[in-house]
Amino acid sequence: MDLMYASTRDANVKVTASQAVLKGLSDDGGLFVPDRIPLLDVSLKDLAGMSYQETAYAVMKQFLTDFTEEELKDCINKAYDSKFDTAEIAPVVQADGIYFLELFHGATIAFKDMALSILPHLLTTSARKNNVTNEIVILTATSGDTGKAALSGFADVKGTKIAVFYPKNGVSPIQEKQMVTQTGANTFVAGIHGNFDEAQTGVKKMFSDKAFAKELASYGYQLSSANSINIGRLVPQIVYYVYAYAKLLEKGEIKEGEYINAAVPTGNFGNILAAYYAKNMGLPIAKLICASNENKVLYDFFETGTYDKNREFILTSSPSMDILISSNLERLIYRIAGNSAQKNAEFMQQLNTQGVYSISEEMKAGLKDFYGNYASEAETAQTIKELYDKTGYVLDTHTAVAAAVCRKYQAATGDMTKIIAASTASPFKFTRSVMNAIHPSYNSESDFELADELSRIAGIKIPKAIEEIRTAKVLHHTECEPEQMPEAVKKFLGI
Ligand SMILES: *Cc1c(COP(=O)(O)O)cnc(C)c1O
């Protein structure tokens, strides 16, 4: 029988994969979850010989069961092509005993490219399958990384338009330049006079404004989201864990069936949840090592069983993990509550109203596959420096959080099982923090000068994504107040 998707908050909801991709979020505010985790139906040995694209098909076909073979392969081939700067798409590099799974070879040099390169194709295919003839308009609020990855993924994709709002003074100069130089006739970027929360609230308001939706529909448009809770982002992320395991097997680094641990620098809990799904598909993963920065809400949760977002929000050198509400954790909560939408909805209600909830002892037992810890700013910087001094390999700040937590895990447990660590960004995306960690004297130069120096000391070429924006023309000049966002969208759509 076809796999169906349920809502984490309403037991009566059942939709197909393509409907879940189209909708993004269930009407009850819940997240879509597969009604069972399918098992891999290809042996690890067979996977070992496969390309990234072949692996993607073997994994994704198990989840997106209402897509035809032709449809899914077409999406995969359009996504994982020369946009990536390596034919392997996600190479595994060993440094100081850890296998780093490099997920930053896509167009915007962060791991969000892994899913956002395919989401536009999954979405347009889903629209076709469900006889949606409207043009899909993607609205995104971003604190930096997601906006660019979404723009890059949706640029020039037929049947879609994308509008991105970012806080005018709340992103790094490189991040802003990446966005405002975006090409593609179907793209729109605006800096708002406000912070990220205001951008996010503005976008959410447009999503829930029925009159706005009606007006758009009369012009042949409907809204959708590229947010990380869409299963169209989650499912493609399972692929690279399977691929990494198969590559280690192919290279003889591990034996067939040998268990490995997976370490993931975590913010919204999407990437590590994908690793958990991979484990549940039968991939031999023992522990899932969940690494946080100083915003260690998840570490505290794994320690105590209490999730408490009532705390100070700390700005760190790994900004993509500066998050106090890890949205995708809801999918794990639902599962360890025995797939109970009712229980999960109660927890989420408590989170909404009081900012805190505590799970039962019985539910805590369901967390045994996870180990949580965190790295301080000093530990993160020290990890970058030590690994560089020892091996010459340079980590970005997010990956360094994971590496630091790997060492804490090994010291605390004595478990020396081989570890695959998700490497979520190129060091060139966070050049200043990375270079500062390597030596404090690196800080007077401009970001581009620092990139040149990083390229020199690490012996790696500056990625195209950085090289391009050095001279690229600014194409987006719009600035607006948060309350003017709907007007800006209408103007972009010619309404
Ligand atoms: C988004 C992001 C993360 C966090 O991933 P989640 O799926 O949100 O847990 C980690 N590192 C980088 C570089 C990111 O962009």
PDB file of C-alpha atoms in Angstrom, residues 25-315:
ATOM      1  CA  LEU A  25       2.212  22.367   6.901  1.00  0.00           C
ATOM      2  CA  SER A  26      -1.047  20.682   7.904  1.00  0.00           C
ATOM      3  CA  ASP A  27      -4.054  23.006   8.447  1.00  0.00           C
ATOM      4  CA  ASP A  28      -4.049  22.126  12.163  1.00  0.00           C
ATOM      5  CA  GLY A  29      -0.512  23.524  12.459  1.00  0.00           C
ATOM      6  CA  GLY A  30       0.998  20.035  12.654  1.00  0.00           C
ATOM      7  CA  LEU A  31       3.843  18.605  10.579  1.00  0.00           C
ATOM      8  CA  PHE A  32       3.359  15.824   8.072  1.00  0.00           C
ATOM      9  CA  VAL A  33       4.941  12.494   9.045  1.00  0.00           C
ATOM     10  CA  PRO A  34       5.077   9.244   7.065  1.00  0.00           C
ATOM     11  CA  ASP A  35       2.634   6.705   8.563  1.00  0.00           C
ATOM     12  CA  ARG A  36       5.542   4.242   8.736  1.00  0.00           C
ATOM     13  CA  ILE A  37       9.261   4.408   8.029  1.00  0.00           C
ATOM     14  CA  PRO A  38       9.909   2.252   4.963  1.00  0.00           C
ATOM     15  CA  LEU A  39      12.895  -0.091   4.917  1.00  0.00           C
ATOM     16  CA  LEU A  40      15.682   0.179   2.371  1.00  0.00           C
ATOM     17  CA  ASP A  41      14.919  -2.383  -0.334  1.00  0.00           C
ATOM     18  CA  VAL A  42      18.422  -2.347  -1.815  1.00  0.00           C
ATOM     19  CA  SER A  43      21.322  -4.073  -0.042  1.00  0.00           C
ATOM     20  CA  LEU A  44      24.177  -2.004   1.381  1.00  0.00           C
ATOM     21  CA  LYS A  45      26.502  -3.813  -0.997  1.00  0.00           C
ATOM     22  CA  ASP A  46      24.449  -2.736  -4.007  1.00  0.00           C
ATOM     23  CA  LEU A  47      24.232   0.809  -2.682  1.00  0.00           C
ATOM     24  CA  ALA A  48      28.029   0.885  -2.421  1.00  0.00           C
ATOM     25  CA  GLY A  49      28.359   0.965  -6.202  1.00  0.00           C
ATOM     26  CA  MET A  50      25.768   3.670  -6.774  1.00  0.00           C
ATOM     27  CA  SER A  51      26.101   7.310  -7.780  1.00  0.00           C
ATOM     28  CA  TYR A  52      24.516  10.025  -5.649  1.00  0.00           C
ATOM     29  CA  GLN A  53      21.607  10.278  -8.083  1.00  0.00           C
ATOM     30  CA  GLU A  54      21.000   6.512  -8.016  1.00  0.00           C
ATOM     31  CA  THR A  55      21.116   6.483  -4.218  1.00  0.00           C
ATOM     32  CA  ALA A  56      18.688   9.398  -4.136  1.00  0.00           C
ATOM     33  CA  TYR A  57      16.231   7.424  -6.227  1.00  0.00           C
ATOM     34  CA  ALA A  58      16.595   4.268  -4.102  1.00  0.00           C
ATOM     35  CA  VAL A  59      15.841   6.213  -0.907  1.00  0.00           C
ATOM     36  CA  MET A  60      13.300   8.785  -2.066  1.00  0.00           C
ATOM     37  CA  LYS A  61      11.087   6.371  -3.982  1.00  0.00           C
ATOM     38  CA  GLN A  62      10.343   4.675  -0.644  1.00  0.00           C
ATOM     39  CA  PHE A  63       8.891   7.906   0.768  1.00  0.00           C
ATOM     40  CA  LEU A  64       7.400   9.655  -2.274  1.00  0.00           C
ATOM     41  CA  THR A  65       5.281   6.699  -3.292  1.00  0.00           C
ATOM     42  CA  ASP A  66       2.818   8.562  -5.497  1.00  0.00           C
ATOM     43  CA  PHE A  67       5.580   9.884  -7.765  1.00  0.00           C
ATOM     44  CA  THR A  68       6.259   7.795 -10.871  1.00  0.00           C
ATOM     45  CA  GLU A  69       9.798   6.568 -11.546  1.00  0.00           C
ATOM     46  CA  GLU A  70      10.071   9.016 -14.439  1.00  0.00           C
ATOM     47  CA  GLU A  71       8.855  11.965 -12.357  1.00  0.00           C
ATOM     48  CA  LEU A  72      11.202  11.288  -9.469  1.00  0.00           C
ATOM     49  CA  LYS A  73      14.259  10.615 -11.625  1.00  0.00           C
ATOM     50  CA  ASP A  74      13.541  13.796 -13.542  1.00  0.00           C
ATOM     51  CA  CYS A  75      13.488  15.809 -10.277  1.00  0.00           C
ATOM     52  CA  ILE A  76      16.724  14.170  -9.105  1.00  0.00           C
ATOM     53  CA  ASN A  77      18.558  14.781 -12.370  1.00  0.00           C
ATOM     54  CA  LYS A  78      17.530  18.421 -12.474  1.00  0.00           C
ATOM     55  CA  ALA A  79      18.678  18.965  -8.880  1.00  0.00           C
ATOM     56  CA  TYR A  80      21.972  17.107  -8.557  1.00  0.00           C
ATOM     57  CA  ASP A  81      23.881  18.293 -11.607  1.00  0.00           C
ATOM     58  CA  SER A  82      26.697  20.707 -12.370  1.00  0.00           C
ATOM     59  CA  LYS A  83      25.300  23.188  -9.830  1.00  0.00           C
ATOM     60  CA  PHE A  84      27.443  21.124  -7.463  1.00  0.00           C
ATOM     61  CA  ASP A  85      31.164  21.670  -7.762  1.00  0.00           C
ATOM     62  CA  THR A  86      31.978  17.971  -7.370  1.00  0.00           C
ATOM     63  CA  ALA A  87      30.589  14.970  -9.246  1.00  0.00           C
ATOM     64  CA  GLU A  88      30.305  13.095  -5.936  1.00  0.00           C
ATOM     65  CA  ILE A  89      27.778  15.754  -4.757  1.00  0.00           C
ATOM     66  CA  ALA A  90      28.497  14.886  -1.094  1.00  0.00           C
ATOM     67  CA  PRO A  91      32.112  13.699  -0.640  1.00  0.00           C
ATOM     68  CA  VAL A  92      33.368  12.147   2.591  1.00  0.00           C
ATOM     69  CA  VAL A  93      36.705  13.469   3.895  1.00  0.00           C
ATOM     70  CA  GLN A  94      38.571  11.926   6.807  1.00  0.00           C
ATOM     71  CA  ALA A  95      40.429  14.212   9.221  1.00  0.00           C
ATOM     72  CA  ASP A  96      41.824  13.259  12.617  1.00  0.00           C
ATOM     73  CA  GLY A  97      39.692  10.121  12.829  1.00  0.00           C
ATOM     74  CA  ILE A  98      36.322  11.671  11.957  1.00  0.00           C
ATOM     75  CA  TYR A  99      34.612  11.183   8.593  1.00  0.00           C
ATOM     76  CA  PHE A 100      33.314  14.586   7.526  1.00  0.00           C
ATOM     77  CA  LEU A 101      30.387  14.353   5.149  1.00  0.00           C
ATOM     78  CA  GLU A 102      30.746  17.542   3.097  1.00  0.00           C
ATOM     79  CA  LEU A 103      27.268  18.835   2.340  1.00  0.00           C
ATOM     80  CA  PHE A 104      28.404  22.241   1.101  1.00  0.00           C
ATOM     81  CA  HIS A 105      29.269  21.715  -2.548  1.00  0.00           C
ATOM     82  CA  GLY A 106      26.040  23.228  -3.896  1.00  0.00           C
ATOM     83  CA  ALA A 107      25.254  26.677  -5.234  1.00  0.00           C
ATOM     84  CA  THR A 108      25.227  28.531  -1.899  1.00  0.00           C
ATOM     85  CA  ILE A 109      27.885  26.459  -0.078  1.00  0.00           C
ATOM     86  CA  ALA A 110      25.684  25.388   2.853  1.00  0.00           C
ATOM     87  CA  PHE A 111      23.885  22.089   3.394  1.00  0.00           C
ATOM     88  CA  LYS A 112      20.478  23.693   2.718  1.00  0.00           C
ATOM     89  CA  ASP A 113      21.340  23.312  -0.977  1.00  0.00           C
ATOM     90  CA  MET A 114      21.053  19.527  -0.636  1.00  0.00           C
ATOM     91  CA  ALA A 115      17.275  19.807  -0.217  1.00  0.00           C
ATOM     92  CA  LEU A 116      16.533  23.197  -1.751  1.00  0.00           C
ATOM     93  CA  SER A 117      17.971  22.174  -5.109  1.00  0.00           C
ATOM     94  CA  ILE A 118      15.329  19.480  -5.443  1.00  0.00           C
ATOM     95  CA  LEU A 119      12.361  21.016  -3.586  1.00  0.00           C
ATOM     96  CA  PRO A 120      11.321  23.294  -6.505  1.00  0.00           C
ATOM     97  CA  HIS A 121      11.090  20.251  -8.785  1.00  0.00           C
ATOM     98  CA  LEU A 122       9.223  18.160  -6.210  1.00  0.00           C
ATOM     99  CA  LEU A 123       6.844  21.065  -5.734  1.00  0.00           C
ATOM    100  CA  THR A 124       6.103  21.723  -9.411  1.00  0.00           C
ATOM    101  CA  THR A 125       5.704  17.969 -10.014  1.00  0.00           C
ATOM    102  CA  SER A 126       3.328  17.771  -7.023  1.00  0.00           C
ATOM    103  CA  ALA A 127       1.320  20.684  -8.399  1.00  0.00           C
ATOM    104  CA  ARG A 128       0.971  18.952 -11.757  1.00  0.00           C
ATOM    105  CA  LYS A 129      -0.023  15.656 -10.136  1.00  0.00           C
ATOM    106  CA  ASN A 130      -2.758  17.368  -8.142  1.00  0.00           C
ATOM    107  CA  ASN A 131      -4.046  19.377 -11.114  1.00  0.00           C
ATOM    108  CA  VAL A 132      -2.983  22.677  -9.627  1.00  0.00           C
ATOM    109  CA  THR A 133      -2.773  25.128 -12.506  1.00  0.00           C
ATOM    110  CA  ASN A 134      -1.955  28.226 -10.458  1.00  0.00           C
ATOM    111  CA  GLU A 135       1.568  29.520 -10.433  1.00  0.00           C
ATOM    112  CA  ILE A 136       3.242  28.725  -7.087  1.00  0.00           C
ATOM    113  CA  VAL A 137       4.540  31.729  -5.175  1.00  0.00           C
ATOM    114  CA  ILE A 138       7.120  30.880  -2.515  1.00  0.00           C
ATOM    115  CA  LEU A 139       7.318  33.280   0.410  1.00  0.00           C
ATOM    116  CA  THR A 140      10.345  33.041   2.678  1.00  0.00           C
ATOM    117  CA  ALA A 141      11.629  35.004   5.639  1.00  0.00           C
ATOM    118  CA  THR A 142      15.308  34.420   6.235  1.00  0.00           C
ATOM    119  CA  SER A 143      17.996  35.185   8.741  1.00  0.00           C
ATOM    120  CA  GLY A 144      20.577  34.573   6.018  1.00  0.00           C
ATOM    121  CA  ASP A 145      21.218  31.069   4.691  1.00  0.00           C
ATOM    122  CA  THR A 146      17.792  29.719   3.777  1.00  0.00           C
ATOM    123  CA  GLY A 147      16.880  32.765   1.680  1.00  0.00           C
ATOM    124  CA  LYS A 148      19.815  32.431  -0.673  1.00  0.00           C
ATOM    125  CA  ALA A 149      19.522  28.650  -0.967  1.00  0.00           C
ATOM    126  CA  ALA A 150      15.793  28.969  -1.738  1.00  0.00           C
ATOM    127  CA  LEU A 151      16.385  31.773  -4.277  1.00  0.00           C
ATOM    128  CA  SER A 152      19.044  29.766  -5.976  1.00  0.00           C
ATOM    129  CA  GLY A 153      16.860  26.639  -6.045  1.00  0.00           C
ATOM    130  CA  PHE A 154      13.765  28.350  -7.423  1.00  0.00           C
ATOM    131  CA  ALA A 155      15.437  30.828  -9.818  1.00  0.00           C
ATOM    132  CA  ASP A 156      14.066  30.302 -13.335  1.00  0.00           C
ATOM    133  CA  VAL A 157      12.039  27.214 -12.345  1.00  0.00           C
ATOM    134  CA  LYS A 158       8.944  27.361 -14.556  1.00  0.00           C
ATOM    135  CA  GLY A 159       5.616  27.685 -12.770  1.00  0.00           C
ATOM    136  CA  THR A 160       7.146  29.299  -9.678  1.00  0.00           C
ATOM    137  CA  LYS A 161       7.979  32.712  -8.301  1.00  0.00           C
ATOM    138  CA  ILE A 162       9.902  33.382  -5.109  1.00  0.00           C
ATOM    139  CA  ALA A 163       9.923  36.353  -2.737  1.00  0.00           C
ATOM    140  CA  VAL A 164      12.463  36.553   0.089  1.00  0.00           C
ATOM    141  CA  PHE A 165      12.386  39.002   3.002  1.00  0.00           C
ATOM    142  CA  TYR A 166      15.422  39.537   5.210  1.00  0.00           C
ATOM    143  CA  PRO A 167      16.148  41.967   8.063  1.00  0.00           C
ATOM    144  CA  LYS A 168      17.966  44.847   6.365  1.00  0.00           C
ATOM    145  CA  ASN A 169      20.526  45.231   9.149  1.00  0.00           C
ATOM    146  CA  GLY A 170      20.419  41.679  10.497  1.00  0.00           C
ATOM    147  CA  VAL A 171      22.456  39.594   8.063  1.00  0.00           C
ATOM    148  CA  SER A 172      26.167  39.460   7.278  1.00  0.00           C
ATOM    149  CA  PRO A 173      27.504  41.571   4.358  1.00  0.00           C
ATOM    150  CA  ILE A 174      28.299  38.395   2.409  1.00  0.00           C
ATOM    151  CA  GLN A 175      24.835  36.965   3.032  1.00  0.00           C
ATOM    152  CA  GLU A 176      23.176  40.211   1.889  1.00  0.00           C
ATOM    153  CA  LYS A 177      25.332  40.433  -1.212  1.00  0.00           C
ATOM    154  CA  GLN A 178      24.510  36.801  -2.045  1.00  0.00           C
ATOM    155  CA  MET A 179      20.789  37.594  -1.972  1.00  0.00           C
ATOM    156  CA  VAL A 180      20.609  41.010  -3.657  1.00  0.00           C
ATOM    157  CA  THR A 181      22.687  39.822  -6.610  1.00  0.00           C
ATOM    158  CA  GLN A 182      20.366  36.874  -7.306  1.00  0.00           C
ATOM    159  CA  THR A 183      19.479  36.521 -10.995  1.00  0.00           C
ATOM    160  CA  GLY A 184      16.260  35.032 -12.407  1.00  0.00           C
ATOM    161  CA  ALA A 185      13.165  36.893 -13.629  1.00  0.00           C
ATOM    162  CA  ASN A 186      10.985  35.040 -11.097  1.00  0.00           C
ATOM    163  CA  THR A 187      12.932  36.221  -8.019  1.00  0.00           C
ATOM    164  CA  PHE A 188      12.230  39.074  -5.615  1.00  0.00           C
ATOM    165  CA  VAL A 189      14.291  40.131  -2.593  1.00  0.00           C
ATOM    166  CA  ALA A 190      13.499  42.849  -0.066  1.00  0.00           C
ATOM    167  CA  GLY A 191      15.245  44.071   3.048  1.00  0.00           C
ATOM    168  CA  ILE A 192      12.750  44.993   5.742  1.00  0.00           C
ATOM    169  CA  HIS A 193      13.234  47.673   8.357  1.00  0.00           C
ATOM    170  CA  GLY A 194      12.915  45.293  11.273  1.00  0.00           C
ATOM    171  CA  ASN A 195      14.395  42.119  12.708  1.00  0.00           C
ATOM    172  CA  PHE A 196      14.053  38.504  11.607  1.00  0.00           C
ATOM    173  CA  ASP A 197      11.020  37.905  13.844  1.00  0.00           C
ATOM    174  CA  GLU A 198       9.177  40.748  12.158  1.00  0.00           C
ATOM    175  CA  ALA A 199      10.012  39.340   8.721  1.00  0.00           C
ATOM    176  CA  GLN A 200       8.839  35.905   9.852  1.00  0.00           C
ATOM    177  CA  THR A 201       5.621  37.296  11.360  1.00  0.00           C
ATOM    178  CA  GLY A 202       4.932  39.252   8.173  1.00  0.00           C
ATOM    179  CA  VAL A 203       5.263  36.106   6.077  1.00  0.00           C
ATOM    180  CA  LYS A 204       3.084  34.058   8.440  1.00  0.00           C
ATOM    181  CA  LYS A 205       0.388  36.765   8.281  1.00  0.00           C
ATOM    182  CA  MET A 206       0.296  36.566   4.498  1.00  0.00           C
ATOM    183  CA  PHE A 207      -0.061  32.776   4.715  1.00  0.00           C
ATOM    184  CA  SER A 208      -3.058  32.989   7.027  1.00  0.00           C
ATOM    185  CA  ASP A 209      -4.744  35.957   5.272  1.00  0.00           C
ATOM    186  CA  LYS A 210      -7.705  34.384   3.404  1.00  0.00           C
ATOM    187  CA  ALA A 211      -8.600  37.589   1.541  1.00  0.00           C
ATOM    188  CA  PHE A 212      -5.023  37.876   0.308  1.00  0.00           C
ATOM    189  CA  ALA A 213      -5.088  34.240  -0.874  1.00  0.00           C
ATOM    190  CA  LYS A 214      -8.344  34.890  -2.721  1.00  0.00           C
ATOM    191  CA  GLU A 215      -7.012  37.973  -4.425  1.00  0.00           C
ATOM    192  CA  LEU A 216      -3.877  36.102  -5.502  1.00  0.00           C
ATOM    193  CA  ALA A 217      -5.951  33.169  -6.753  1.00  0.00           C
ATOM    194  CA  SER A 218      -7.970  35.494  -8.998  1.00  0.00           C
ATOM    195  CA  TYR A 219      -4.683  36.285 -10.726  1.00  0.00           C
ATOM    196  CA  GLY A 220      -3.677  32.617 -10.940  1.00  0.00           C
ATOM    197  CA  TYR A 221      -1.277  32.471  -7.988  1.00  0.00           C
ATOM    198  CA  GLN A 222      -1.113  30.371  -4.833  1.00  0.00           C
ATOM    199  CA  LEU A 223       1.306  30.595  -1.945  1.00  0.00           C
ATOM    200  CA  SER A 224       3.662  27.890  -0.716  1.00  0.00           C
ATOM    201  CA  SER A 225       6.628  27.625   1.601  1.00  0.00           C
ATOM    202  CA  ALA A 226      10.219  26.443   1.305  1.00  0.00           C
ATOM    203  CA  ASN A 227      10.488  26.149   5.069  1.00  0.00           C
ATOM    204  CA  SER A 228      12.475  23.299   6.603  1.00  0.00           C
ATOM    205  CA  ILE A 229       9.358  21.568   7.947  1.00  0.00           C
ATOM    206  CA  ASN A 230       8.271  20.573   4.420  1.00  0.00           C
ATOM    207  CA  ILE A 231       8.764  16.819   3.889  1.00  0.00           C
ATOM    208  CA  GLY A 232      10.101  17.808   0.478  1.00  0.00           C
ATOM    209  CA  ARG A 233      13.111  19.096   2.379  1.00  0.00           C
ATOM    210  CA  LEU A 234      13.337  16.291   4.927  1.00  0.00           C
ATOM    211  CA  VAL A 235      13.273  13.298   2.556  1.00  0.00           C
ATOM    212  CA  PRO A 236      16.173  14.454   0.321  1.00  0.00           C
ATOM    213  CA  GLN A 237      18.282  14.820   3.479  1.00  0.00           C
ATOM    214  CA  ILE A 238      17.981  11.102   4.296  1.00  0.00           C
ATOM    215  CA  VAL A 239      19.800  10.296   1.069  1.00  0.00           C
ATOM    216  CA  TYR A 240      23.242  11.547   2.020  1.00  0.00           C
ATOM    217  CA  TYR A 241      23.502   9.445   5.170  1.00  0.00           C
ATOM    218  CA  VAL A 242      22.829   6.322   3.135  1.00  0.00           C
ATOM    219  CA  TYR A 243      25.258   7.536   0.464  1.00  0.00           C
ATOM    220  CA  ALA A 244      28.018   8.284   2.991  1.00  0.00           C
ATOM    221  CA  TYR A 245      27.708   4.849   4.598  1.00  0.00           C
ATOM    222  CA  ALA A 246      27.797   3.193   1.171  1.00  0.00           C
ATOM    223  CA  LYS A 247      30.885   5.176   0.152  1.00  0.00           C
ATOM    224  CA  LEU A 248      32.758   4.163   3.318  1.00  0.00           C
ATOM    225  CA  LEU A 249      31.831   0.576   2.564  1.00  0.00           C
ATOM    226  CA  GLU A 250      32.941   0.913  -1.051  1.00  0.00           C
ATOM    227  CA  LYS A 251      36.305   2.322   0.029  1.00  0.00           C
ATOM    228  CA  GLY A 252      36.797  -0.460   2.572  1.00  0.00           C
ATOM    229  CA  GLU A 253      36.767   1.954   5.525  1.00  0.00           C
ATOM    230  CA  ILE A 254      33.976  -0.076   7.168  1.00  0.00           C
ATOM    231  CA  LYS A 255      32.661  -3.624   6.845  1.00  0.00           C
ATOM    232  CA  GLU A 256      29.169  -4.427   5.598  1.00  0.00           C
ATOM    233  CA  GLY A 257      26.732  -4.061   8.478  1.00  0.00           C
ATOM    234  CA  GLU A 258      29.277  -2.340  10.732  1.00  0.00           C
ATOM    235  CA  TYR A 259      27.622   0.202  12.977  1.00  0.00           C
ATOM    236  CA  ILE A 260      28.698   3.833  12.815  1.00  0.00           C
ATOM    237  CA  ASN A 261      27.705   6.914  14.807  1.00  0.00           C
ATOM    238  CA  ALA A 262      26.362  10.056  13.155  1.00  0.00           C
ATOM    239  CA  ALA A 263      27.071  13.543  14.524  1.00  0.00           C
ATOM    240  CA  VAL A 264      25.017  16.523  13.382  1.00  0.00           C
ATOM    241  CA  PRO A 265      25.331  20.253  14.182  1.00  0.00           C
ATOM    242  CA  THR A 266      21.722  21.017  14.997  1.00  0.00           C
ATOM    243  CA  GLY A 267      19.364  23.990  14.911  1.00  0.00           C
ATOM    244  CA  ASN A 268      15.860  23.216  13.692  1.00  0.00           C
ATOM    245  CA  PHE A 269      16.414  19.437  14.149  1.00  0.00           C
ATOM    246  CA  GLY A 270      15.790  18.713  10.441  1.00  0.00           C
ATOM    247  CA  ASN A 271      19.170  17.311   9.506  1.00  0.00           C
ATOM    248  CA  ILE A 272      19.510  14.992  12.493  1.00  0.00           C
ATOM    249  CA  LEU A 273      15.916  13.806  12.106  1.00  0.00           C
ATOM    250  CA  ALA A 274      16.843  12.748   8.570  1.00  0.00           C
ATOM    251  CA  ALA A 275      19.713  10.688  10.058  1.00  0.00           C
ATOM    252  CA  TYR A 276      17.227   9.139  12.509  1.00  0.00           C
ATOM    253  CA  TYR A 277      14.924   8.217   9.610  1.00  0.00           C
ATOM    254  CA  ALA A 278      17.930   6.694   7.796  1.00  0.00           C
ATOM    255  CA  LYS A 279      18.639   4.568  10.873  1.00  0.00           C
ATOM    256  CA  ASN A 280      15.012   3.488  10.978  1.00  0.00           C
ATOM    257  CA  MET A 281      15.209   2.513   7.297  1.00  0.00           C
ATOM    258  CA  GLY A 282      17.817  -0.041   8.355  1.00  0.00           C
ATOM    259  CA  LEU A 283      21.061   1.898   7.888  1.00  0.00           C
ATOM    260  CA  PRO A 284      23.511   0.660  10.579  1.00  0.00           C
ATOM    261  CA  ILE A 285      23.704   3.829  12.661  1.00  0.00           C
ATOM    262  CA  ALA A 286      24.202   3.333  16.398  1.00  0.00           C
ATOM    263  CA  LYS A 287      24.153   6.722  18.152  1.00  0.00           C
ATOM    264  CA  LEU A 288      22.861  10.013  16.835  1.00  0.00           C
ATOM    265  CA  ILE A 289      25.061  12.707  18.316  1.00  0.00           C
ATOM    266  CA  CYS A 290      23.096  15.950  18.505  1.00  0.00           C
ATOM    267  CA  ALA A 291      25.468  18.922  18.736  1.00  0.00           C
ATOM    268  CA  SER A 292      24.278  22.359  19.865  1.00  0.00           C
ATOM    269  CA  ASN A 293      26.021  25.681  20.274  1.00  0.00           C
ATOM    270  CA  GLU A 294      25.485  27.844  23.369  1.00  0.00           C
ATOM    271  CA  ASN A 295      21.758  27.912  22.574  1.00  0.00           C
ATOM    272  CA  LYS A 296      21.680  24.455  24.137  1.00  0.00           C
ATOM    273  CA  VAL A 297      17.947  23.925  24.488  1.00  0.00           C
ATOM    274  CA  LEU A 298      18.235  20.447  22.921  1.00  0.00           C
ATOM    275  CA  TYR A 299      21.103  19.354  25.161  1.00  0.00           C
ATOM    276  CA  ASP A 300      19.030  20.312  28.199  1.00  0.00           C
ATOM    277  CA  PHE A 301      16.061  18.443  26.738  1.00  0.00           C
ATOM    278  CA  PHE A 302      18.036  15.223  26.249  1.00  0.00           C
ATOM    279  CA  GLU A 303      19.452  15.559  29.767  1.00  0.00           C
ATOM    280  CA  THR A 304      16.222  16.303  31.621  1.00  0.00           C
ATOM    281  CA  GLY A 305      13.223  15.513  29.415  1.00  0.00           C
ATOM    282  CA  THR A 306      12.112  19.136  29.750  1.00  0.00           C
ATOM    283  CA  TYR A 307      12.055  21.401  26.703  1.00  0.00           C
ATOM    284  CA  ASP A 308      12.294  24.997  27.843  1.00  0.00           C
ATOM    285  CA  LYS A 309      12.618  27.868  25.381  1.00  0.00           C
ATOM    286  CA  ASN A 310      12.352  30.505  28.125  1.00  0.00           C
ATOM    287  CA  ARG A 311      15.959  31.629  28.118  1.00  0.00           C
ATOM    288  CA  GLU A 312      18.241  34.217  26.681  1.00  0.00           C
ATOM    289  CA  PHE A 313      18.825  34.016  22.926  1.00  0.00           C
ATOM    290  CA  ILE A 314      22.584  33.972  22.352  1.00  0.00           C
ATOM    291  CA  LEU A 315      24.200  35.233  19.142  1.00  0.00           C
TER     292      LEU A 315
END
